[in-house]
Coordinates of C-alpha atoms in Angstrom, one line a residue:
Chain F
M1 CA -2.3 -12.4 0.3
A2 CA -5.6 -11.5 1.9
L3 CA -7.2 -14.9 2.0
T4 CA -4.1 -16.7 3.3
G5 CA -3.5 -13.8 5.7
L6 CA -7.0 -14.0 7.2
F7 CA -6.5 -17.8 7.6
L8 CA -3.2 -17.2 9.4
I9 CA -5.0 -14.6 11.6
L10 CA -7.6 -17.3 12.5
F11 CA -4.7 -19.6 13.3
L12 CA -3.2 -17.0 15.6
V13 CA -6.4 -16.8 17.6
V14 CA -6.5 -20.6 18.2
H15 CA -2.8 -20.8 18.9
C16 CA -3.0 -17.9 21.3
Y17 CA -6.1 -19.3 23.1
V18 CA -4.5 -22.8 23.5
N19 CA -1.2 -21.4 24.8
A20 CA -2.8 -19.0 27.1
Q21 CA -3.8 -22.0 29.1
I22 CA -0.4 -21.8 30.8
F23 CA -1.6 -18.8 32.7
W24 CA -3.8 -21.0 34.9
N25 CA -0.5 -21.6 36.6
D26 CA -1.4 -25.2 37.4
G27 CA 1.9 -26.6 36.4
G28 CA 0.8 -27.0 32.8
K29 CA -2.2 -29.3 33.4
Q30 CA -4.8 -27.4 31.4
F31 CA -2.2 -26.5 28.8
N32 CA -0.9 -30.0 28.2
E33 CA -4.5 -31.2 28.0
A34 CA -5.2 -28.7 25.3
A35 CA -1.9 -29.4 23.6
H36 CA -2.7 -33.1 23.6
F37 CA -6.0 -32.4 21.9
M38 CA -4.4 -30.2 19.3
G39 CA -1.6 -32.7 18.8
T40 CA -3.8 -35.8 18.3
N41 CA -7.2 -34.8 17.0
V42 CA -7.6 -35.9 13.4
V43 CA -9.4 -32.8 12.2
I44 CA -6.7 -30.6 13.7
R45 CA -3.9 -32.7 12.1
I46 CA -5.5 -32.3 8.7
T47 CA -6.0 -28.6 9.2
E48 CA -2.3 -28.4 10.1
I49 CA -1.4 -29.6 6.6
G50 CA -3.7 -26.8 5.2
L51 CA -2.1 -24.3 7.6
F52 CA 1.4 -25.1 6.3
A53 CA 0.1 -24.9 2.7
F54 CA -1.4 -21.5 3.4
L55 CA 1.7 -20.3 5.2
I56 CA 3.9 -21.3 2.3
L57 CA 1.5 -19.8 -0.2
H58 CA 1.4 -16.6 1.9
I59 CA 5.3 -16.5 1.9
V60 CA 5.7 -17.3 -1.8
Q61 CA 2.9 -14.8 -2.9
G62 CA 4.4 -12.2 -0.6
L63 CA 7.9 -12.6 -2.0
M64 CA 6.7 -12.6 -5.5
L65 CA 4.7 -9.4 -4.9
W66 CA 7.7 -7.8 -3.3
A67 CA 10.0 -8.7 -6.2
K68 CA 7.4 -7.6 -8.8
N69 CA 6.7 -4.3 -7.2
R70 CA 10.2 -3.3 -6.6
S71 CA 11.1 -4.0 -10.2
R72 CA 8.6 -1.5 -11.6
R73 CA 10.6 1.6 -10.9
S74 CA 14.0 1.1 -12.5
V75 CA 15.2 4.7 -11.8
K76 CA 14.7 5.4 -8.1
Y77 CA 13.8 8.8 -6.7
A78 CA 16.6 10.9 -5.3
V79 CA 14.4 12.3 -2.6
T80 CA 11.8 10.1 -0.8
P81 CA 9.1 11.4 1.5
G82 CA 9.9 9.0 4.4
N83 CA 6.9 8.7 6.6
K84 CA 5.1 11.8 5.5
V85 CA 2.7 10.1 3.2
S86 CA 2.5 6.6 4.4
P87 CA 3.4 4.7 7.7
W88 CA 6.7 2.8 7.7
Y89 CA 5.1 -0.5 8.5
S90 CA 2.8 -0.5 5.5
R91 CA 5.9 -0.2 3.3
S92 CA 7.8 -2.9 5.3
M93 CA 5.5 -5.9 5.1
A94 CA 8.1 -8.0 3.3
L95 CA 10.8 -7.1 5.8
L96 CA 8.5 -7.7 8.8
G97 CA 7.3 -11.0 7.2
T98 CA 10.8 -12.2 6.7
L99 CA 11.6 -11.4 10.4
I100 CA 8.5 -13.5 11.3
L101 CA 9.7 -16.3 9.0
L102 CA 13.1 -16.3 10.7
F103 CA 11.4 -16.4 14.1
L104 CA 9.1 -19.2 12.9
I105 CA 12.1 -21.4 11.9
V106 CA 13.5 -21.0 15.4
H107 CA 10.1 -21.5 17.0
L108 CA 9.1 -24.6 15.0
S109 CA 12.5 -26.2 15.6
Q110 CA 12.1 -25.8 19.3
F111 CA 8.5 -27.0 19.8
W112 CA 6.6 -28.3 16.8
A113 CA 9.3 -30.3 15.1
P114 CA 10.7 -32.2 18.1
N115 CA 7.1 -33.0 19.2
R116 CA 6.0 -34.4 15.9
F117 CA 9.3 -36.3 15.6
S118 CA 8.7 -37.8 19.0
Q119 CA 5.2 -38.7 18.0
T120 CA 6.0 -40.3 14.7
T121 CA 8.9 -42.3 16.1
G122 CA 6.6 -43.9 18.6
N123 CA 7.9 -42.1 21.6
G124 CA 4.6 -40.3 22.2
E125 CA 4.0 -36.6 22.8
L126 CA 6.5 -34.4 24.6
D127 CA 5.6 -32.6 27.8
L128 CA 5.4 -29.2 26.0
Y129 CA 4.9 -27.3 29.2
A130 CA 8.1 -28.6 30.7
R131 CA 9.8 -27.8 27.3
M132 CA 8.5 -24.2 27.4
K133 CA 9.8 -23.8 30.9
E134 CA 13.2 -25.1 29.9
T135 CA 13.4 -23.2 26.6
F136 CA 12.4 -19.9 28.1
S137 CA 15.0 -20.1 30.8
M138 CA 17.5 -19.1 28.1
P139 CA 17.7 -15.3 27.9
W140 CA 18.5 -15.3 24.1
V141 CA 15.4 -17.3 23.4
V142 CA 13.3 -14.8 25.3
V143 CA 14.9 -11.9 23.3
V144 CA 14.2 -13.8 19.9
Y145 CA 10.6 -14.4 20.9
L146 CA 10.0 -10.8 21.9
L147 CA 11.5 -9.6 18.6
G148 CA 9.2 -12.1 16.8
C149 CA 6.1 -10.7 18.6
F150 CA 7.2 -7.2 17.8
A151 CA 7.5 -8.0 14.1
L152 CA 4.2 -9.8 14.2
A153 CA 2.4 -6.9 15.8
W154 CA 3.5 -4.4 13.1
H155 CA 2.8 -6.9 10.4
L156 CA -0.7 -7.3 11.7
V157 CA -1.4 -3.5 12.1
H158 CA -1.2 -3.3 8.4
G159 CA -2.1 -6.8 7.4
F160 CA -5.4 -7.1 9.2
Y161 CA -6.9 -3.9 7.6
S162 CA -5.2 -4.6 4.3
A163 CA -6.8 -8.0 4.0
F164 CA -10.3 -6.5 4.3
Q165 CA -9.4 -3.7 1.9
T166 CA -8.2 -6.2 -0.7
M167 CA -11.4 -8.2 -0.5
G168 CA -13.4 -4.9 -0.9
L169 CA -14.9 -5.0 2.5
A170 CA -13.4 -1.8 3.9
K171 CA -16.3 0.3 3.0
H172 CA -16.5 3.8 4.5
R173 CA -19.0 2.6 7.0
Y174 CA -16.8 -0.2 8.3
K175 CA -13.3 1.2 7.6
K176 CA -12.8 2.8 11.0
M177 CA -14.1 -0.3 12.8
I178 CA -11.9 -2.7 10.8
K179 CA -8.9 -0.5 11.4
G180 CA -9.7 -0.3 15.1
I181 CA -10.2 -4.1 15.5
G182 CA -7.0 -4.7 13.5
I183 CA -5.0 -2.4 15.7
A184 CA -6.5 -4.0 18.9
F185 CA -5.8 -7.4 17.5
A186 CA -2.2 -6.4 16.6
I187 CA -1.6 -5.3 20.1
I188 CA -3.5 -7.9 22.2
V189 CA -2.4 -11.1 20.5
P190 CA 1.3 -10.4 20.3
I191 CA 1.3 -9.1 23.9
I192 CA -0.3 -12.4 25.1
F193 CA 2.3 -14.3 23.2
A194 CA 5.1 -12.1 24.5
L195 CA 3.9 -12.6 28.1
M196 CA 4.6 -16.3 27.8
P197 CA 8.4 -16.2 27.6
I198 CA 8.4 -13.2 29.9
S199 CA 6.4 -15.0 32.6
F200 CA 8.6 -18.1 32.4
S201 CA 11.8 -16.2 32.5
L202 CA 10.6 -14.1 35.5
G203 CA 9.6 -17.2 37.3
C204 CA 5.9 -16.2 37.5
L205 CA 4.8 -19.7 36.4
N206 CA 5.7 -22.9 38.2
Chain R
M1 CA -0.5 38.4 2.2
E2 CA 3.1 39.4 2.7
H3 CA 5.1 39.6 -0.5
N4 CA 8.7 38.9 -0.7
T5 CA 11.3 37.7 -3.2
M6 CA 13.8 34.9 -2.9
N7 CA 16.8 33.3 -4.5
L8 CA 16.7 29.6 -4.9
T9 CA 18.8 26.7 -5.9
L10 CA 17.1 24.1 -8.2
K11 CA 18.3 20.6 -8.8
V12 CA 16.3 19.5 -11.8
W13 CA 16.3 16.2 -13.6
R14 CA 17.5 16.5 -17.2
Q15 CA 17.2 13.7 -19.7
K16 CA 17.5 14.2 -23.5
N17 CA 15.1 11.4 -24.4
N18 CA 13.7 8.1 -23.4
K19 CA 17.0 6.3 -24.3
A20 CA 19.4 8.7 -22.8
K21 CA 20.8 8.5 -19.3
G22 CA 19.5 11.4 -17.2
G23 CA 21.1 13.3 -14.4
F24 CA 20.5 16.3 -12.1
E25 CA 21.5 19.8 -13.2
T26 CA 21.8 22.6 -10.7
F27 CA 20.4 26.1 -11.5
N28 CA 20.2 29.3 -9.5
V29 CA 17.1 31.5 -9.9
K30 CA 17.0 35.0 -8.5
N31 CA 14.3 37.4 -7.4
I32 CA 11.5 34.9 -7.4
S33 CA 8.2 36.5 -6.2
S34 CA 6.4 34.7 -3.4
E35 CA 3.2 35.2 -5.4
M36 CA 4.4 33.2 -8.4
S37 CA 3.2 29.7 -8.9
F38 CA 5.8 26.9 -9.0
L39 CA 5.4 26.7 -12.8
E40 CA 5.8 30.4 -13.2
M41 CA 9.1 30.0 -11.4
F42 CA 10.0 27.4 -14.0
D43 CA 9.0 29.9 -16.7
V44 CA 11.5 32.4 -15.2
L45 CA 14.2 29.7 -15.2
N46 CA 13.5 28.8 -18.8
E47 CA 13.5 32.4 -20.0
Q48 CA 16.9 32.7 -18.3
L49 CA 18.1 29.5 -20.1
V50 CA 16.8 30.7 -23.5
A51 CA 18.6 34.1 -23.0
E52 CA 21.8 32.1 -22.2
N53 CA 21.3 30.1 -25.4
K54 CA 20.7 26.9 -23.4
E55 CA 18.1 24.3 -23.8
P56 CA 15.0 25.1 -21.6
V57 CA 13.7 22.5 -19.1
A58 CA 10.8 20.5 -20.6
F59 CA 7.8 20.2 -18.3
D60 CA 4.1 19.4 -18.7
H61 CA 1.5 22.0 -18.1
D62 CA -1.8 23.1 -19.6
C63 CA -4.6 24.8 -17.7
R64 CA -2.6 26.0 -14.8
E65 CA -5.8 26.1 -12.8
G66 CA -5.4 22.7 -11.1
I67 CA -8.1 20.9 -13.1
C68 CA -6.5 19.5 -16.2
G69 CA -4.0 17.0 -14.8
A70 CA -1.2 17.9 -17.2
C71 CA 1.3 19.1 -14.7
S72 CA 3.4 16.7 -12.7
M73 CA 6.8 17.2 -11.0
Y74 CA 8.0 15.3 -8.0
I75 CA 9.2 18.1 -5.7
N76 CA 11.5 17.4 -2.8
G77 CA 10.2 13.8 -2.5
R78 CA 6.5 14.8 -2.9
A79 CA 4.2 14.4 -5.9
H80 CA 2.9 17.9 -6.8
G81 CA 4.9 19.3 -3.9
P82 CA 4.2 19.5 -0.2
W83 CA 0.7 21.0 -0.3
H84 CA -2.3 18.8 0.5
H85 CA -5.0 18.3 -2.3
N86 CA -2.9 20.4 -4.7
T87 CA -1.4 20.3 -8.1
T88 CA 2.1 21.7 -9.0
C89 CA 0.6 24.6 -11.0
Q90 CA -1.3 25.6 -7.8
L91 CA 1.7 25.3 -5.6
H92 CA 2.9 28.8 -4.9
M93 CA 6.3 30.1 -4.1
R94 CA 5.3 31.5 -0.7
E95 CA 5.9 27.9 0.5
Y96 CA 9.6 28.5 0.1
K97 CA 12.2 30.7 1.8
D98 CA 15.1 32.6 0.4
G99 CA 18.1 30.2 0.0
D100 CA 16.1 27.0 -0.3
T101 CA 17.3 24.1 -2.4
I102 CA 14.5 22.3 -4.3
V103 CA 15.0 19.0 -6.0
V104 CA 12.6 18.4 -8.9
E105 CA 12.2 14.9 -10.5
P106 CA 9.8 13.5 -13.1
W107 CA 7.2 10.9 -12.1
R108 CA 9.3 7.7 -11.8
A109 CA 7.6 4.5 -12.9
D110 CA 8.6 2.1 -15.7
S111 CA 5.0 2.5 -17.0
F112 CA 5.5 6.2 -17.3
P113 CA 8.8 6.4 -19.4
V114 CA 10.5 9.8 -19.5
I115 CA 10.0 11.6 -22.8
K116 CA 12.3 14.5 -21.9
D117 CA 13.4 16.1 -18.7
L118 CA 10.3 16.3 -16.4
V119 CA 7.9 15.1 -19.1
V120 CA 6.7 11.5 -18.9
D121 CA 4.5 9.5 -21.2
R122 CA 1.2 8.9 -19.4
S123 CA -0.5 7.3 -22.4
A124 CA -0.8 4.1 -20.4
F125 CA -3.7 5.9 -18.6
D126 CA -5.4 6.6 -21.9
R127 CA -5.2 3.0 -22.9
I128 CA -6.7 1.9 -19.6
I129 CA -9.6 4.4 -20.2
Q130 CA -10.0 3.0 -23.8
A131 CA -10.2 -0.5 -22.4
G132 CA -13.4 0.1 -20.5
G133 CA -14.0 3.7 -19.6
Y134 CA -17.0 4.2 -21.8
I135 CA -20.8 3.7 -21.7
S136 CA -23.5 2.8 -24.2
V137 CA -25.9 5.6 -25.2
N138 CA -28.6 5.8 -27.8
T139 CA -28.0 8.3 -30.6
G140 CA -30.5 11.0 -31.4
N141 CA -31.7 13.8 -29.2
A142 CA -30.1 14.3 -25.8
V143 CA -32.3 12.9 -23.0
D144 CA -33.8 15.3 -20.6
A145 CA -31.6 16.0 -17.6
N146 CA -32.5 14.1 -14.5
S147 CA -34.8 11.7 -16.3
L148 CA -33.0 8.8 -14.6
P149 CA -33.5 8.8 -10.9
I150 CA -30.2 8.4 -9.1
D151 CA -29.6 7.9 -5.4
K152 CA -28.1 11.1 -4.0
Q153 CA -25.4 9.3 -2.0
K154 CA -24.3 7.3 -5.1
A155 CA -24.4 10.5 -7.3
D156 CA -22.1 12.2 -4.8
E157 CA -19.7 9.2 -4.6
S158 CA -19.6 9.0 -8.4
F159 CA -18.9 12.7 -8.7
A160 CA -16.2 12.5 -6.1
A161 CA -14.5 9.6 -8.1
A162 CA -15.1 11.6 -11.4
T163 CA -12.9 14.4 -10.1
C164 CA -9.8 12.3 -10.9
I165 CA -7.8 14.4 -13.4
G166 CA -5.6 11.4 -14.4
C167 CA -2.4 13.2 -13.5
G168 CA -0.6 10.1 -12.3
A169 CA 0.4 11.4 -8.9
C170 CA -0.9 8.1 -7.4
V171 CA 1.5 6.1 -9.5
A172 CA 4.3 8.5 -8.8
A173 CA 3.7 8.4 -5.0
C174 CA 3.1 4.6 -4.8
P175 CA 6.2 2.7 -3.7
N176 CA 4.9 -0.1 -5.9
T177 CA 4.0 2.2 -8.9
S178 CA 0.5 0.8 -8.7
A179 CA -2.3 2.6 -10.7
M180 CA -5.1 1.2 -8.6
L181 CA -6.3 4.5 -7.3
F182 CA -6.7 5.9 -10.8
V183 CA -8.4 2.7 -12.2
S184 CA -10.6 2.5 -9.1
A185 CA -11.7 6.2 -9.6
K186 CA -12.5 5.5 -13.3
V187 CA -14.4 2.3 -12.5
S188 CA -16.3 3.8 -9.5
H189 CA -17.3 6.9 -11.4
L190 CA -19.3 4.8 -13.9
A191 CA -20.2 1.7 -11.8
L192 CA -22.2 3.9 -9.4
L193 CA -24.5 5.3 -12.1
P194 CA -27.3 3.6 -14.0
Q195 CA -25.7 4.8 -17.3
G196 CA -22.6 2.7 -16.5
E197 CA -24.6 -0.4 -15.7
P198 CA -24.5 -2.3 -19.2
E199 CA -20.7 -2.5 -19.2
R200 CA -20.3 -2.6 -15.5
Q201 CA -18.6 -6.0 -15.1
L202 CA -16.8 -6.0 -18.4
R203 CA -15.4 -2.6 -17.5
A204 CA -13.8 -3.7 -14.2
V205 CA -12.2 -6.7 -15.8
K206 CA -11.0 -5.0 -19.0
M207 CA -9.5 -2.0 -17.2
V208 CA -7.7 -4.1 -14.6
E209 CA -6.4 -6.3 -17.4
Q210 CA -5.1 -3.3 -19.3
M211 CA -3.6 -1.9 -16.1
D212 CA -1.6 -5.2 -15.7
T213 CA -0.6 -5.1 -19.4
E214 CA 0.8 -1.7 -18.9
G215 CA 3.1 -3.0 -16.2
F216 CA 2.0 -1.1 -13.2
G217 CA 2.8 -2.6 -9.8
S218 CA 0.3 -4.3 -7.5
C219 CA -1.6 -2.5 -4.7
T220 CA -0.5 -3.4 -1.2
N221 CA -2.8 -0.8 0.5
I222 CA -0.1 1.5 1.6
G223 CA -2.2 4.6 1.0
A224 CA 0.5 7.0 -0.3
C225 CA -1.7 7.5 -3.4
E226 CA -4.6 8.8 -1.4
A227 CA -2.3 11.1 0.7
E228 CA -0.8 12.6 -2.5
C229 CA -3.9 12.7 -4.7
P230 CA -4.6 16.4 -5.6
K231 CA -8.3 15.6 -5.9
G232 CA -8.6 13.6 -2.7
I233 CA -9.7 10.4 -4.4
S234 CA -10.4 7.9 -1.5
L235 CA -9.0 4.5 -1.0
E236 CA -12.6 3.4 -0.7
N237 CA -12.7 3.4 -4.4
I238 CA -10.0 0.7 -4.4
A239 CA -12.2 -1.4 -2.1
R240 CA -15.1 -0.8 -4.6
L241 CA -12.9 -1.8 -7.6
N242 CA -11.9 -5.0 -5.7
R243 CA -15.6 -5.7 -5.1
E244 CA -16.5 -5.0 -8.7
Y245 CA -13.6 -7.1 -10.0
I246 CA -14.3 -10.1 -7.7
S247 CA -18.0 -10.1 -8.5
A248 CA -17.3 -9.8 -12.3
I249 CA -14.9 -12.8 -12.1
M250 CA -17.4 -14.8 -10.0
D251 CA -20.0 -14.0 -12.6
G252 CA -17.6 -15.1 -15.4
D253 CA -20.1 -15.5 -18.3
S254 CA -20.9 -11.9 -19.1
T255 CA -17.2 -10.9 -19.1
G256 CA -15.7 -13.8 -21.0
A257 CA -13.2 -13.9 -18.1

């Protein structure tokens, strides 16, 4: 979970950086240039296969872990401590992950899949900036994306620190720092992502 | 401290044996002193049951000083009750008010099967210890104390890990029934000392293997164990266990893993 999770965190950084090019507000020039590079570069294309493999591995491992762990207490407690001894998000990683997966299905079917389809059928790349503008003009899409970012944020609050703990790196000396960076990452990255549909729907980007 | 007495309603898990289906039974106890411990309150209940010719409630206890790890009890959703860094025997009735209802359950984990009522079989922990919780020493006269220089920091960390009393609250509190905090305390305790060095890698691998064999769940770093541990064993031990395990696996030869 930790290794695949950290790889997915790295992917988020790249994805966020590339997509943040829309905020130049130059009608998508910078963004489409970056998107063109990401969509055609051989190294990136090969990494994409790895990304999907890691994503699927992360999902499969996560679901197996969830199924295993919930099967080990056949008789449940009548009274549970709620959030007194552990934060809700640390116990809800499978639920948050499933929400992210549902979001990803919507998200990939709107951008990634049509673009690759167009490329492989010889029609070239799509104008992804125009597509973003069009997609985010629909209010339900904006709501789905905001929910996706919300789930991602809470998933990261626990996941970032947890990955380091699993690999044995959360030593006392670094623990506070890792937790701090994790929380900052879990706030900043989803907010930048959330600002994309918000900016389009509010008409801040032309 | 102000002294008062109270009447309480107890909902206690009763289960004849490992095979039987358990259920809650409600008892009323009267005139409980605020100065009693939680277990003394159970003694009062049991004397009452014996006087009524009923089967007393079975529960684990031994030293009643908070150091042996025998007592358990999951009280109102909390392992060892609501107090921080505390065992059930050291929980005192001043925590409760007259008229309170208290729900008492056994540790619940498939690896800790109920023997009777509130008593569970924690021998899985013993088997984990047997798998690797030992060191090699020369026979003969005892060596002089302090003949081996040990870094103060490491000695302190080792001692902190060695305070684990093996009560199983970590497993009881963990939503995954993971025993990682226990195993990590036992591995850390020896891995930090020169005396533990010869079996260091083998120990990490063997104890983790036995933990998995016993059917405990996997750690997802939730942290409920640390919050409920009566001895304040830190999650940092789990990070250390992970390091020990990873390096032992990488170093495969010496462990046969």
